[in-house]
Amino acid sequence: MDQEKKKNEHFFITLFKPLPSTVRKTIIDDLESSIRSQFDYFLLAFLASCIATLGLITNSPSVIIGAMLLAPLMTPIIAIGMASNTEGRRLFKQAAIALVLGCLLAVLVSILITYVNRKLPFIILDGFSAEIKARTRPTPIDLLIALTGGTAAAYALTHPKLSAALPGVAIATALMPPLCTVGIGIASGDLAVAGGASLLFLTNAVAITFASGLVFFLSGFSMFRRNGENKVPKDIYITALLVAAVLIFLSVFSIRFVREAEEKRKANEAIVSEVNKLASVQLVNASINEEAGTLNVLITVQTGIPLAHFQVVELQKVLVEKLNRPVSIKVDQILVRQLDPLQPPTNTPTPTLGPSSTPTQASTSTLTPSPTPTETQTPTSTKRPTETLTPTPAAAIVQKLEIPSLLLYQTPNGPVIGYLRIGESIKVLTGVEWVKEIKWVEVMDKDGRRGWVPVYYLNMQP
Protein backbone atom coordinates (compact mmCIF):
# COMPACT_ATOMS: atom_id res chain seq x y z
CA MET A 1 0.00 0.00 0.00
CA ASP A 2 2.81 2.37 0.91
CA GLN A 3 4.64 1.49 -2.30
CA GLU A 4 1.52 2.27 -4.39
CA LYS A 5 1.16 5.62 -2.59
CA LYS A 6 4.80 6.44 -3.27
CA LYS A 7 4.31 5.58 -6.97
CA ASN A 8 1.38 7.97 -7.20
CA GLU A 9 3.33 10.69 -5.44
CA HIS A 10 6.28 10.08 -7.77
CA PHE A 11 3.98 10.42 -10.80
CA PHE A 12 2.62 13.79 -9.66
CA ILE A 13 6.09 15.00 -8.69
CA THR A 14 7.30 14.10 -12.17
CA LEU A 15 4.31 15.75 -13.84
CA PHE A 16 4.26 18.86 -11.63
CA LYS A 17 7.80 19.11 -10.37
CA PRO A 18 8.04 21.74 -7.60
CA LEU A 19 9.88 24.74 -8.96
CA PRO A 20 12.90 26.28 -7.25
CA SER A 21 12.16 29.32 -5.09
CA THR A 22 14.04 31.64 -7.46
CA VAL A 23 11.89 30.55 -10.41
CA ARG A 24 8.70 30.93 -8.39
CA LYS A 25 9.70 34.43 -7.34
CA THR A 26 10.44 35.38 -10.96
CA ILE A 27 7.02 34.17 -12.13
CA ILE A 28 5.23 36.05 -9.33
CA ASP A 29 7.19 39.23 -10.08
CA ASP A 30 6.31 38.95 -13.78
CA LEU A 31 2.61 38.64 -12.99
CA GLU A 32 2.71 41.63 -10.64
CA SER A 33 4.62 43.66 -13.23
CA SER A 34 2.07 42.82 -15.95
CA ILE A 35 -0.79 43.99 -13.75
CA ARG A 36 0.98 47.15 -12.60
CA SER A 37 1.57 48.23 -16.23
CA GLN A 38 -1.82 49.89 -16.29
CA PHE A 39 -1.35 51.90 -19.49
CA ASP A 40 -0.31 48.84 -21.52
CA TYR A 41 -3.05 46.71 -19.97
CA PHE A 42 -5.88 49.16 -20.59
CA LEU A 43 -4.64 50.08 -24.06
CA LEU A 44 -4.61 46.42 -25.11
CA ALA A 45 -8.02 45.87 -23.49
CA PHE A 46 -9.46 48.86 -25.38
CA LEU A 47 -8.03 47.77 -28.74
CA ALA A 48 -9.07 44.14 -28.23
CA SER A 49 -12.63 45.14 -27.35
CA CYS A 50 -12.86 47.30 -30.49
CA ILE A 51 -11.64 44.46 -32.68
CA ALA A 52 -13.87 41.87 -31.00
CA THR A 53 -17.00 44.04 -31.28
CA LEU A 54 -16.41 44.75 -34.96
CA GLY A 55 -15.73 41.07 -35.59
CA LEU A 56 -18.95 40.06 -33.86
CA ILE A 57 -21.02 42.63 -35.77
CA THR A 58 -19.51 41.64 -39.13
CA ASN A 59 -19.68 37.92 -38.27
CA SER A 60 -15.95 37.52 -38.97
CA PRO A 61 -14.26 34.64 -37.04
CA SER A 62 -10.76 35.71 -38.13
CA VAL A 63 -11.22 39.21 -36.71
CA ILE A 64 -12.54 37.75 -33.44
CA ILE A 65 -9.49 35.47 -33.20
CA GLY A 66 -7.28 38.54 -33.52
CA ALA A 67 -9.07 40.10 -30.55
CA MET A 68 -8.57 36.90 -28.52
CA LEU A 69 -4.83 37.02 -29.10
CA LEU A 70 -4.59 40.69 -28.14
CA ALA A 71 -6.84 40.65 -25.07
CA PRO A 72 -4.90 40.82 -21.75
CA LEU A 73 -7.72 39.57 -19.48
CA MET A 74 -6.11 36.14 -18.96
CA THR A 75 -3.30 37.70 -16.89
CA PRO A 76 -5.36 39.04 -13.94
CA ILE A 77 -7.41 35.82 -13.77
CA ILE A 78 -4.26 33.71 -13.56
CA ALA A 79 -2.86 36.17 -11.01
CA ILE A 80 -5.93 35.56 -8.83
CA GLY A 81 -5.19 31.83 -9.02
CA MET A 82 -1.61 32.56 -7.96
CA ALA A 83 -2.75 34.77 -5.08
CA SER A 84 -4.87 31.91 -3.70
CA ASN A 85 -1.61 29.95 -3.10
CA THR A 86 0.80 32.65 -1.93
CA GLU A 87 -1.36 34.59 0.53
CA GLY A 88 -0.68 37.51 -1.80
CA ARG A 89 -3.54 39.75 -0.78
CA ARG A 90 -1.96 42.70 -2.52
CA LEU A 91 -1.60 40.65 -5.71
CA PHE A 92 -5.22 39.48 -5.38
CA LYS A 93 -6.47 43.05 -4.92
CA GLN A 94 -4.50 44.39 -7.88
CA ALA A 95 -5.59 41.50 -10.12
CA ALA A 96 -9.26 41.81 -9.12
CA ILE A 97 -9.31 45.58 -9.75
CA ALA A 98 -7.58 45.15 -13.12
CA LEU A 99 -10.05 42.41 -14.12
CA VAL A 100 -13.15 44.40 -13.13
CA LEU A 101 -11.95 47.59 -14.84
CA GLY A 102 -10.94 45.68 -17.97
CA CYS A 103 -14.38 44.02 -18.14
CA LEU A 104 -16.19 47.35 -17.68
CA LEU A 105 -14.02 48.93 -20.39
CA ALA A 106 -14.79 46.14 -22.85
CA VAL A 107 -18.55 46.31 -22.21
CA LEU A 108 -18.66 50.12 -22.50
CA VAL A 109 -16.63 50.12 -25.74
CA SER A 110 -18.90 47.49 -27.31
CA ILE A 111 -22.02 49.44 -26.24
CA LEU A 112 -20.62 52.61 -27.83
CA ILE A 113 -19.63 50.93 -31.10
CA THR A 114 -22.99 49.18 -31.41
CA TYR A 115 -24.92 52.37 -30.64
CA VAL A 116 -22.94 54.40 -33.21
CA ASN A 117 -23.43 51.70 -35.83
CA ARG A 118 -27.20 51.73 -35.26
CA LYS A 119 -27.36 55.52 -35.62
CA LEU A 120 -24.99 55.61 -38.62
CA PRO A 121 -25.48 52.14 -40.08
CA PHE A 122 -22.18 51.20 -41.65
CA ILE A 123 -23.45 47.64 -41.27
CA ILE A 124 -27.16 46.81 -41.33
CA LEU A 125 -27.96 44.70 -38.26
CA ASP A 126 -30.90 42.50 -39.26
CA GLY A 127 -30.87 40.50 -36.02
CA PHE A 128 -27.72 39.08 -34.41
CA SER A 129 -24.91 37.39 -36.31
CA ALA A 130 -24.05 33.71 -35.83
CA GLU A 131 -20.89 34.65 -33.91
CA ILE A 132 -22.97 36.66 -31.42
CA LYS A 133 -25.57 33.92 -30.98
CA ALA A 134 -22.82 31.33 -30.42
CA ARG A 135 -21.81 33.15 -27.23
CA THR A 136 -25.24 33.40 -25.64
CA ARG A 137 -25.88 29.74 -24.73
CA PRO A 138 -22.95 28.29 -22.73
CA THR A 139 -22.88 24.54 -22.10
CA PRO A 140 -20.88 22.16 -19.87
CA ILE A 141 -18.54 21.75 -22.84
CA ASP A 142 -17.55 25.41 -22.48
CA LEU A 143 -16.73 24.78 -18.81
CA LEU A 144 -14.52 21.80 -19.70
CA ILE A 145 -12.75 23.88 -22.35
CA ALA A 146 -12.07 26.63 -19.80
CA LEU A 147 -10.76 24.11 -17.24
CA THR A 148 -8.34 22.53 -19.69
CA GLY A 149 -7.37 25.94 -21.07
CA GLY A 150 -6.67 27.35 -17.61
CA THR A 151 -4.58 24.30 -16.78
CA ALA A 152 -2.58 24.69 -19.99
CA ALA A 153 -2.06 28.42 -19.44
CA ALA A 154 -0.77 28.02 -15.87
CA TYR A 155 1.43 25.08 -16.82
CA ALA A 156 2.92 26.98 -19.78
CA LEU A 157 3.52 29.99 -17.50
CA THR A 158 5.55 27.85 -15.07
CA HIS A 159 7.61 26.43 -17.96
CA PRO A 160 9.05 29.28 -20.08
CA LYS A 161 9.95 26.88 -22.87
CA LEU A 162 6.21 26.28 -23.42
CA SER A 163 5.25 29.97 -23.60
CA ALA A 164 4.56 29.63 -27.34
CA ALA A 165 1.43 27.68 -26.42
CA LEU A 166 -0.18 30.66 -24.66
CA PRO A 167 -1.70 32.20 -27.83
CA GLY A 168 -3.53 28.94 -28.49
CA VAL A 169 -4.84 28.93 -24.94
CA ALA A 170 -6.08 32.52 -25.40
CA ILE A 171 -8.08 31.42 -28.45
CA ALA A 172 -9.55 28.36 -26.74
CA THR A 173 -10.60 30.18 -23.56
CA ALA A 174 -12.06 33.28 -25.16
CA LEU A 175 -12.72 36.05 -22.62
CA MET A 176 -13.08 39.25 -24.63
CA PRO A 177 -15.77 38.15 -27.18
CA PRO A 178 -18.33 37.23 -24.47
CA LEU A 179 -17.84 40.61 -22.78
CA CYS A 180 -18.33 42.44 -26.08
CA THR A 181 -21.44 40.33 -26.72
CA VAL A 182 -22.76 41.59 -23.38
CA GLY A 183 -22.31 45.17 -24.60
CA ILE A 184 -23.98 44.42 -27.94
CA GLY A 185 -26.94 42.86 -26.13
CA ILE A 186 -27.29 45.87 -23.82
CA ALA A 187 -27.05 48.37 -26.70
CA SER A 188 -29.64 46.37 -28.64
CA GLY A 189 -32.00 46.16 -25.67
CA ASP A 190 -31.84 42.33 -25.64
CA LEU A 191 -31.17 41.25 -22.06
CA ALA A 192 -31.31 37.56 -23.01
CA VAL A 193 -28.22 37.99 -25.20
CA ALA A 194 -26.43 40.02 -22.52
CA GLY A 195 -27.31 37.50 -19.81
CA GLY A 196 -26.20 34.47 -21.80
CA ALA A 197 -22.86 36.08 -22.71
CA SER A 198 -22.32 37.12 -19.07
CA LEU A 199 -22.83 33.51 -18.00
CA LEU A 200 -20.26 32.35 -20.56
CA PHE A 201 -17.67 34.86 -19.31
CA LEU A 202 -18.35 33.89 -15.68
CA THR A 203 -17.96 30.22 -16.60
CA ASN A 204 -14.59 30.85 -18.24
CA ALA A 205 -13.30 33.09 -15.45
CA VAL A 206 -14.22 30.70 -12.59
CA ALA A 207 -12.86 27.64 -14.39
CA ILE A 208 -9.56 29.32 -15.30
CA THR A 209 -9.10 30.61 -11.75
CA PHE A 210 -9.65 27.14 -10.27
CA ALA A 211 -7.46 25.32 -12.82
CA SER A 212 -4.57 27.79 -12.57
CA GLY A 213 -4.69 27.82 -8.76
CA LEU A 214 -4.53 24.01 -8.69
CA VAL A 215 -1.57 23.93 -11.10
CA PHE A 216 0.33 26.53 -9.04
CA PHE A 217 -0.35 24.49 -5.89
CA LEU A 218 1.04 21.32 -7.49
CA SER A 219 4.04 23.31 -8.74
CA GLY A 220 5.05 24.22 -5.20
CA PHE A 221 3.74 27.79 -4.95
CA SER A 222 1.58 27.13 -1.89
CA MET A 223 2.62 28.89 1.32
CA PHE A 224 0.23 26.81 3.41
CA ARG A 225 1.95 24.01 5.33
CA ARG A 226 0.75 21.49 7.89
CA ASN A 227 3.00 18.88 9.53
CA GLY A 228 5.75 19.76 7.10
CA GLU A 229 3.55 19.20 4.04
CA ASN A 230 1.71 21.64 1.80
CA LYS A 231 -2.06 21.70 2.27
CA VAL A 232 -4.61 22.75 -0.30
CA PRO A 233 -5.50 26.43 0.20
CA LYS A 234 -9.05 27.30 1.20
CA ASP A 235 -9.48 29.53 -1.88
CA ILE A 236 -9.04 26.51 -4.15
CA TYR A 237 -11.84 24.72 -2.34
CA ILE A 238 -14.04 27.79 -2.80
CA THR A 239 -13.36 28.01 -6.52
CA ALA A 240 -13.94 24.25 -6.83
CA LEU A 241 -17.39 24.68 -5.27
CA LEU A 242 -18.10 27.55 -7.68
CA VAL A 243 -17.07 25.36 -10.61
CA ALA A 244 -19.41 22.61 -9.41
CA ALA A 245 -22.28 25.10 -9.02
CA VAL A 246 -21.69 26.51 -12.51
CA LEU A 247 -21.53 22.97 -13.93
CA ILE A 248 -24.91 22.07 -12.41
CA PHE A 249 -26.50 25.29 -13.65
CA LEU A 250 -25.10 24.84 -17.16
CA SER A 251 -26.31 21.24 -17.26
CA VAL A 252 -29.86 22.31 -16.40
CA PHE A 253 -29.60 25.21 -18.85
CA SER A 254 -28.34 22.87 -21.59
CA ILE A 255 -31.12 20.33 -21.04
CA ARG A 256 -33.69 23.09 -21.43
CA PHE A 257 -31.92 24.40 -24.53
CA VAL A 258 -31.80 20.92 -26.07
CA ARG A 259 -35.53 20.50 -25.51
CA GLU A 260 -36.28 23.86 -27.10
CA ALA A 261 -34.02 23.03 -30.03
CA GLU A 262 -35.80 19.70 -30.52
CA GLU A 263 -39.20 21.43 -30.48
CA LYS A 264 -38.04 23.96 -33.05
CA ARG A 265 -36.55 21.22 -35.22
CA LYS A 266 -39.85 19.32 -35.28
CA ALA A 267 -41.77 22.52 -35.98
CA ASN A 268 -39.42 23.46 -38.80
CA GLU A 269 -39.71 20.02 -40.39
CA ALA A 270 -43.51 20.24 -40.22
CA ILE A 271 -43.49 23.73 -41.76
CA VAL A 272 -41.23 22.67 -44.63
CA SER A 273 -43.34 19.58 -45.28
CA GLU A 274 -46.65 21.46 -45.38
CA VAL A 275 -45.43 24.51 -47.33
CA ASN A 276 -43.95 22.24 -50.01
CA LYS A 277 -47.45 20.85 -50.57
CA LEU A 278 -48.74 24.28 -51.67
CA ALA A 279 -48.59 24.97 -55.37
CA SER A 280 -46.26 27.73 -56.65
CA VAL A 281 -45.06 28.50 -53.09
CA GLN A 282 -41.42 28.55 -51.98
CA LEU A 283 -40.42 28.79 -48.31
CA VAL A 284 -37.99 31.66 -47.63
CA ASN A 285 -37.73 31.67 -43.85
CA ALA A 286 -39.48 30.35 -40.74
CA SER A 287 -39.00 32.12 -37.42
CA ILE A 288 -40.12 30.14 -34.35
CA ASN A 289 -40.37 31.53 -30.81
CA GLU A 290 -42.05 30.18 -27.71
CA GLU A 291 -44.10 32.45 -25.47
CA ALA A 292 -46.39 31.39 -22.62
CA GLY A 293 -46.51 27.81 -23.88
CA THR A 294 -47.45 28.80 -27.44
CA LEU A 295 -45.21 28.48 -30.49
CA ASN A 296 -45.28 31.75 -32.41
CA VAL A 297 -44.43 30.97 -36.03
CA LEU A 298 -43.67 33.64 -38.64
CA ILE A 299 -43.37 32.16 -42.13
CA THR A 300 -42.08 34.07 -45.14
CA VAL A 301 -42.86 32.59 -48.56
CA GLN A 302 -42.45 33.52 -52.21
CA THR A 303 -45.46 32.86 -54.35
CA GLY A 304 -46.78 33.75 -57.76
CA ILE A 305 -50.39 33.40 -56.59
CA PRO A 306 -51.43 35.01 -53.27
CA LEU A 307 -52.41 32.51 -50.60
CA ALA A 308 -56.02 32.49 -49.48
CA HIS A 309 -57.00 32.88 -45.84
CA PHE A 310 -58.38 29.35 -45.60
CA GLN A 311 -54.98 27.94 -46.67
CA VAL A 312 -53.27 29.67 -43.73
CA VAL A 313 -55.98 28.43 -41.37
CA GLU A 314 -55.52 24.89 -42.66
CA LEU A 315 -51.74 25.17 -42.27
CA GLN A 316 -52.17 26.21 -38.64
CA LYS A 317 -54.51 23.26 -37.94
CA VAL A 318 -52.00 20.79 -39.41
CA LEU A 319 -49.13 22.21 -37.31
CA VAL A 320 -51.22 21.99 -34.15
CA GLU A 321 -52.01 18.32 -34.91
CA LYS A 322 -48.40 17.41 -35.73
CA LEU A 323 -46.79 19.23 -32.78
CA ASN A 324 -49.60 18.53 -30.31
CA ARG A 325 -49.39 22.00 -28.77
CA PRO A 326 -50.81 25.51 -29.35
CA VAL A 327 -49.43 27.24 -32.44
CA SER A 328 -49.91 30.85 -33.54
CA ILE A 329 -49.02 31.37 -37.18
CA LYS A 330 -48.55 34.38 -39.43
CA VAL A 331 -47.53 34.32 -43.08
CA ASP A 332 -45.68 37.04 -44.99
CA GLN A 333 -46.10 36.66 -48.75
CA ILE A 334 -43.58 37.94 -51.27
CA LEU A 335 -45.33 38.04 -54.62
CA VAL A 336 -43.04 37.11 -57.51
CA ARG A 337 -43.41 37.17 -61.26
CA GLN A 338 -41.35 34.84 -63.43
CA LEU A 339 -39.95 36.30 -66.65
CA ASP A 340 -38.80 34.17 -69.56
CA PRO A 341 -36.40 35.86 -72.05
CA LEU A 342 -37.85 33.68 -74.83
CA GLN A 343 -41.36 34.92 -74.10
CA PRO A 344 -41.53 38.70 -73.87
CA PRO A 345 -44.36 40.10 -71.77
CA THR A 346 -47.56 41.10 -73.57
CA ASN A 347 -48.04 44.81 -73.82
CA THR A 348 -51.26 45.87 -72.14
CA PRO A 349 -52.83 49.05 -73.57
CA THR A 350 -53.19 51.83 -71.06
CA PRO A 351 -56.85 52.80 -70.64
CA THR A 352 -57.61 56.51 -70.75
CA LEU A 353 -60.84 58.34 -70.10
CA GLY A 354 -61.75 60.94 -72.76
CA PRO A 355 -64.74 62.97 -73.92
CA SER A 356 -67.98 61.09 -74.54
CA SER A 357 -71.18 62.05 -76.38
CA THR A 358 -74.49 60.97 -74.86
CA PRO A 359 -77.72 61.55 -76.79
CA THR A 360 -80.62 62.58 -74.61
CA GLN A 361 -84.26 62.61 -75.41
CA ALA A 362 -86.46 65.49 -74.27
CA SER A 363 -90.20 65.27 -74.69
CA THR A 364 -91.91 68.65 -74.85
CA SER A 365 -95.72 68.87 -74.49
CA THR A 366 -97.71 71.93 -75.32
CA LEU A 367 -101.31 72.87 -74.43
CA THR A 368 -102.01 74.34 -77.86
CA PRO A 369 -104.60 72.60 -79.95
CA SER A 370 -102.07 70.53 -81.90
CA PRO A 371 -103.12 67.16 -83.12
CA THR A 372 -99.96 65.44 -81.84
CA PRO A 373 -97.23 66.34 -79.37
CA THR A 374 -93.92 67.46 -80.83
CA GLU A 375 -90.91 65.29 -79.92
CA THR A 376 -87.40 66.71 -80.39
CA GLN A 377 -84.06 64.95 -79.94
CA THR A 378 -81.18 67.13 -78.75
CA PRO A 379 -77.63 65.68 -78.81
CA THR A 380 -75.43 66.86 -75.94
CA SER A 381 -71.68 66.35 -75.30
CA THR A 382 -70.24 66.03 -71.79
CA LYS A 383 -66.50 66.66 -71.29
CA ARG A 384 -64.70 64.62 -68.64
CA PRO A 385 -61.16 65.20 -67.36
CA THR A 386 -58.60 62.79 -68.77
CA GLU A 387 -56.94 60.53 -66.11
CA THR A 388 -53.55 59.13 -67.12
CA LEU A 389 -52.52 55.95 -65.29
CA THR A 390 -48.88 55.94 -66.43
CA PRO A 391 -47.07 59.05 -65.14
CA THR A 392 -43.50 59.65 -66.30
CA PRO A 393 -40.81 58.20 -63.93
CA ALA A 394 -38.92 60.80 -61.88
CA ALA A 395 -35.71 60.92 -59.84
CA ALA A 396 -35.47 61.27 -56.06
CA ILE A 397 -32.91 61.25 -53.25
CA VAL A 398 -33.49 59.32 -50.01
CA GLN A 399 -33.45 61.88 -47.20
CA LYS A 400 -32.63 61.62 -43.48
CA LEU A 401 -35.51 60.92 -41.10
CA GLU A 402 -35.77 60.34 -37.34
CA ILE A 403 -36.83 56.72 -37.77
CA PRO A 404 -35.01 53.45 -36.98
CA SER A 405 -34.28 52.52 -40.60
CA LEU A 406 -35.29 53.20 -44.18
CA LEU A 407 -37.07 50.15 -45.58
CA LEU A 408 -38.11 49.06 -49.06
CA TYR A 409 -41.48 47.27 -49.02
CA GLN A 410 -42.89 44.73 -51.48
CA THR A 411 -46.29 46.45 -51.25
CA PRO A 412 -47.50 49.40 -49.16
CA ASN A 413 -47.16 48.25 -45.54
CA GLY A 414 -46.24 44.78 -46.87
CA PRO A 415 -43.17 42.56 -46.43
CA VAL A 416 -39.76 44.26 -46.24
CA ILE A 417 -37.54 43.35 -49.21
CA GLY A 418 -34.55 45.64 -48.63
CA TYR A 419 -32.99 48.68 -47.04
CA LEU A 420 -32.28 52.18 -48.35
CA ARG A 421 -29.40 54.47 -47.44
CA ILE A 422 -29.52 58.20 -46.85
CA GLY A 423 -28.43 60.03 -50.01
CA GLU A 424 -29.12 57.08 -52.30
CA SER A 425 -30.50 57.99 -55.75
CA ILE A 426 -33.59 56.05 -56.75
CA LYS A 427 -36.15 56.16 -59.56
CA VAL A 428 -39.76 56.96 -58.76
CA LEU A 429 -42.05 54.79 -60.91
CA THR A 430 -45.71 55.00 -61.79
CA GLY A 431 -47.50 53.52 -58.80
CA VAL A 432 -49.11 55.76 -56.17
CA GLU A 433 -51.34 54.55 -53.32
CA TRP A 434 -52.77 56.01 -50.11
CA VAL A 435 -52.77 53.70 -47.07
CA LYS A 436 -53.94 55.05 -43.68
CA GLU A 437 -53.43 58.65 -44.79
CA ILE A 438 -49.86 57.91 -45.92
CA LYS A 439 -48.95 58.38 -49.56
CA TRP A 440 -46.88 55.49 -50.95
CA VAL A 441 -44.95 55.58 -54.22
CA GLU A 442 -43.44 52.81 -56.29
CA VAL A 443 -39.64 53.08 -56.73
CA MET A 444 -36.65 51.25 -58.16
CA ASP A 445 -33.29 51.37 -56.32
CA LYS A 446 -29.81 51.28 -57.82
CA ASP A 447 -29.78 47.45 -57.65
CA GLY A 448 -32.91 47.24 -59.80
CA ARG A 449 -35.26 46.20 -56.99
CA ARG A 450 -38.83 47.45 -57.35
CA GLY A 451 -40.76 48.25 -54.22
CA TRP A 452 -42.79 50.82 -52.32
CA VAL A 453 -41.83 53.55 -49.84
CA PRO A 454 -43.67 56.39 -48.08
CA VAL A 455 -43.27 59.57 -50.07
CA TYR A 456 -41.77 61.39 -47.10
CA TYR A 457 -38.71 59.17 -47.50
CA LEU A 458 -37.89 61.06 -50.68
CA ASN A 459 -36.55 64.42 -51.69
CA MET A 460 -37.91 64.74 -55.23
CA GLN A 461 -35.44 65.98 -57.81
CA PRO A 462 -36.33 68.33 -60.70
PDB file of C-alpha atoms in Angstrom, residues 31-46 71-80 89-107 175-176 179 201:
ATOM      1  CA  LEU A  31       2.606  38.638 -12.991  1.00  0.00           C
ATOM      2  CA  GLU A  32       2.706  41.626 -10.643  1.00  0.00           C
ATOM      3  CA  SER A  33       4.616  43.658 -13.233  1.00  0.00           C
ATOM      4  CA  SER A  34       2.070  42.816 -15.952  1.00  0.00           C
ATOM      5  CA  ILE A  35      -0.792  43.987 -13.753  1.00  0.00           C
ATOM      6  CA  ARG A  36       0.979  47.146 -12.598  1.00  0.00           C
ATOM      7  CA  SER A  37       1.571  48.225 -16.230  1.00  0.00           C
ATOM      8  CA  GLN A  38      -1.821  49.888 -16.288  1.00  0.00           C
ATOM      9  CA  PHE A  39      -1.348  51.900 -19.494  1.00  0.00           C
ATOM     10  CA  ASP A  40      -0.309  48.838 -21.522  1.00  0.00           C
ATOM     11  CA  TYR A  41      -3.053  46.706 -19.966  1.00  0.00           C
ATOM     12  CA  PHE A  42      -5.884  49.159 -20.587  1.00  0.00           C
ATOM     13  CA  LEU A  43      -4.641  50.079 -24.065  1.00  0.00           C
ATOM     14  CA  LEU A  44      -4.613  46.420 -25.113  1.00  0.00           C
ATOM     15  CA  ALA A  45      -8.018  45.871 -23.493  1.00  0.00           C
ATOM     16  CA  PHE A  46      -9.457  48.861 -25.385  1.00  0.00           C
ATOM     17  CA  ALA A  71      -6.841  40.649 -25.067  1.00  0.00           C
ATOM     18  CA  PRO A  72      -4.897  40.824 -21.751  1.00  0.00           C
ATOM     19  CA  LEU A  73      -7.716  39.568 -19.484  1.00  0.00           C
ATOM     20  CA  MET A  74      -6.115  36.143 -18.959  1.00  0.00           C
ATOM     21  CA  THR A  75      -3.298  37.701 -16.893  1.00  0.00           C
ATOM     22  CA  PRO A  76      -5.358  39.043 -13.940  1.00  0.00           C
ATOM     23  CA  ILE A  77      -7.408  35.825 -13.773  1.00  0.00           C
ATOM     24  CA  ILE A  78      -4.258  33.712 -13.555  1.00  0.00           C
ATOM     25  CA  ALA A  79      -2.857  36.173 -11.009  1.00  0.00           C
ATOM     26  CA  ILE A  80      -5.934  35.559  -8.830  1.00  0.00           C
ATOM     27  CA  ARG A  89      -3.545  39.753  -0.779  1.00  0.00           C
ATOM     28  CA  ARG A  90      -1.956  42.697  -2.524  1.00  0.00           C
ATOM     29  CA  LEU A  91      -1.596  40.645  -5.713  1.00  0.00           C
ATOM     30  CA  PHE A  92      -5.220  39.482  -5.381  1.00  0.00           C
ATOM     31  CA  LYS A  93      -6.473  43.047  -4.920  1.00  0.00           C
ATOM     32  CA  GLN A  94      -4.497  44.387  -7.881  1.00  0.00           C
ATOM     33  CA  ALA A  95      -5.593  41.504 -10.125  1.00  0.00           C
ATOM     34  CA  ALA A  96      -9.264  41.813  -9.115  1.00  0.00           C
ATOM     35  CA  ILE A  97      -9.310  45.576  -9.745  1.00  0.00           C
ATOM     36  CA  ALA A  98      -7.582  45.146 -13.117  1.00  0.00           C
ATOM     37  CA  LEU A  99     -10.045  42.407 -14.122  1.00  0.00           C
ATOM     38  CA  VAL A 100     -13.154  44.398 -13.131  1.00  0.00           C
ATOM     39  CA  LEU A 101     -11.954  47.589 -14.843  1.00  0.00           C
ATOM     40  CA  GLY A 102     -10.938  45.677 -17.966  1.00  0.00           C
ATOM     41  CA  CYS A 103     -14.379  44.023 -18.135  1.00  0.00           C
ATOM     42  CA  LEU A 104     -16.185  47.345 -17.684  1.00  0.00           C
ATOM     43  CA  LEU A 105     -14.024  48.934 -20.389  1.00  0.00           C
ATOM     44  CA  ALA A 106     -14.793  46.136 -22.848  1.00  0.00           C
ATOM     45  CA  VAL A 107     -18.550  46.312 -22.208  1.00  0.00           C
ATOM     46  CA  LEU A 175     -12.721  36.051 -22.619  1.00  0.00           C
ATOM     47  CA  MET A 176     -13.080  39.254 -24.633  1.00  0.00           C
ATOM     48  CA  LEU A 179     -17.836  40.614 -22.784  1.00  0.00           C
ATOM     49  CA  PHE A 201     -17.674  34.856 -19.306  1.00  0.00           C
TER      50      PHE A 201
END
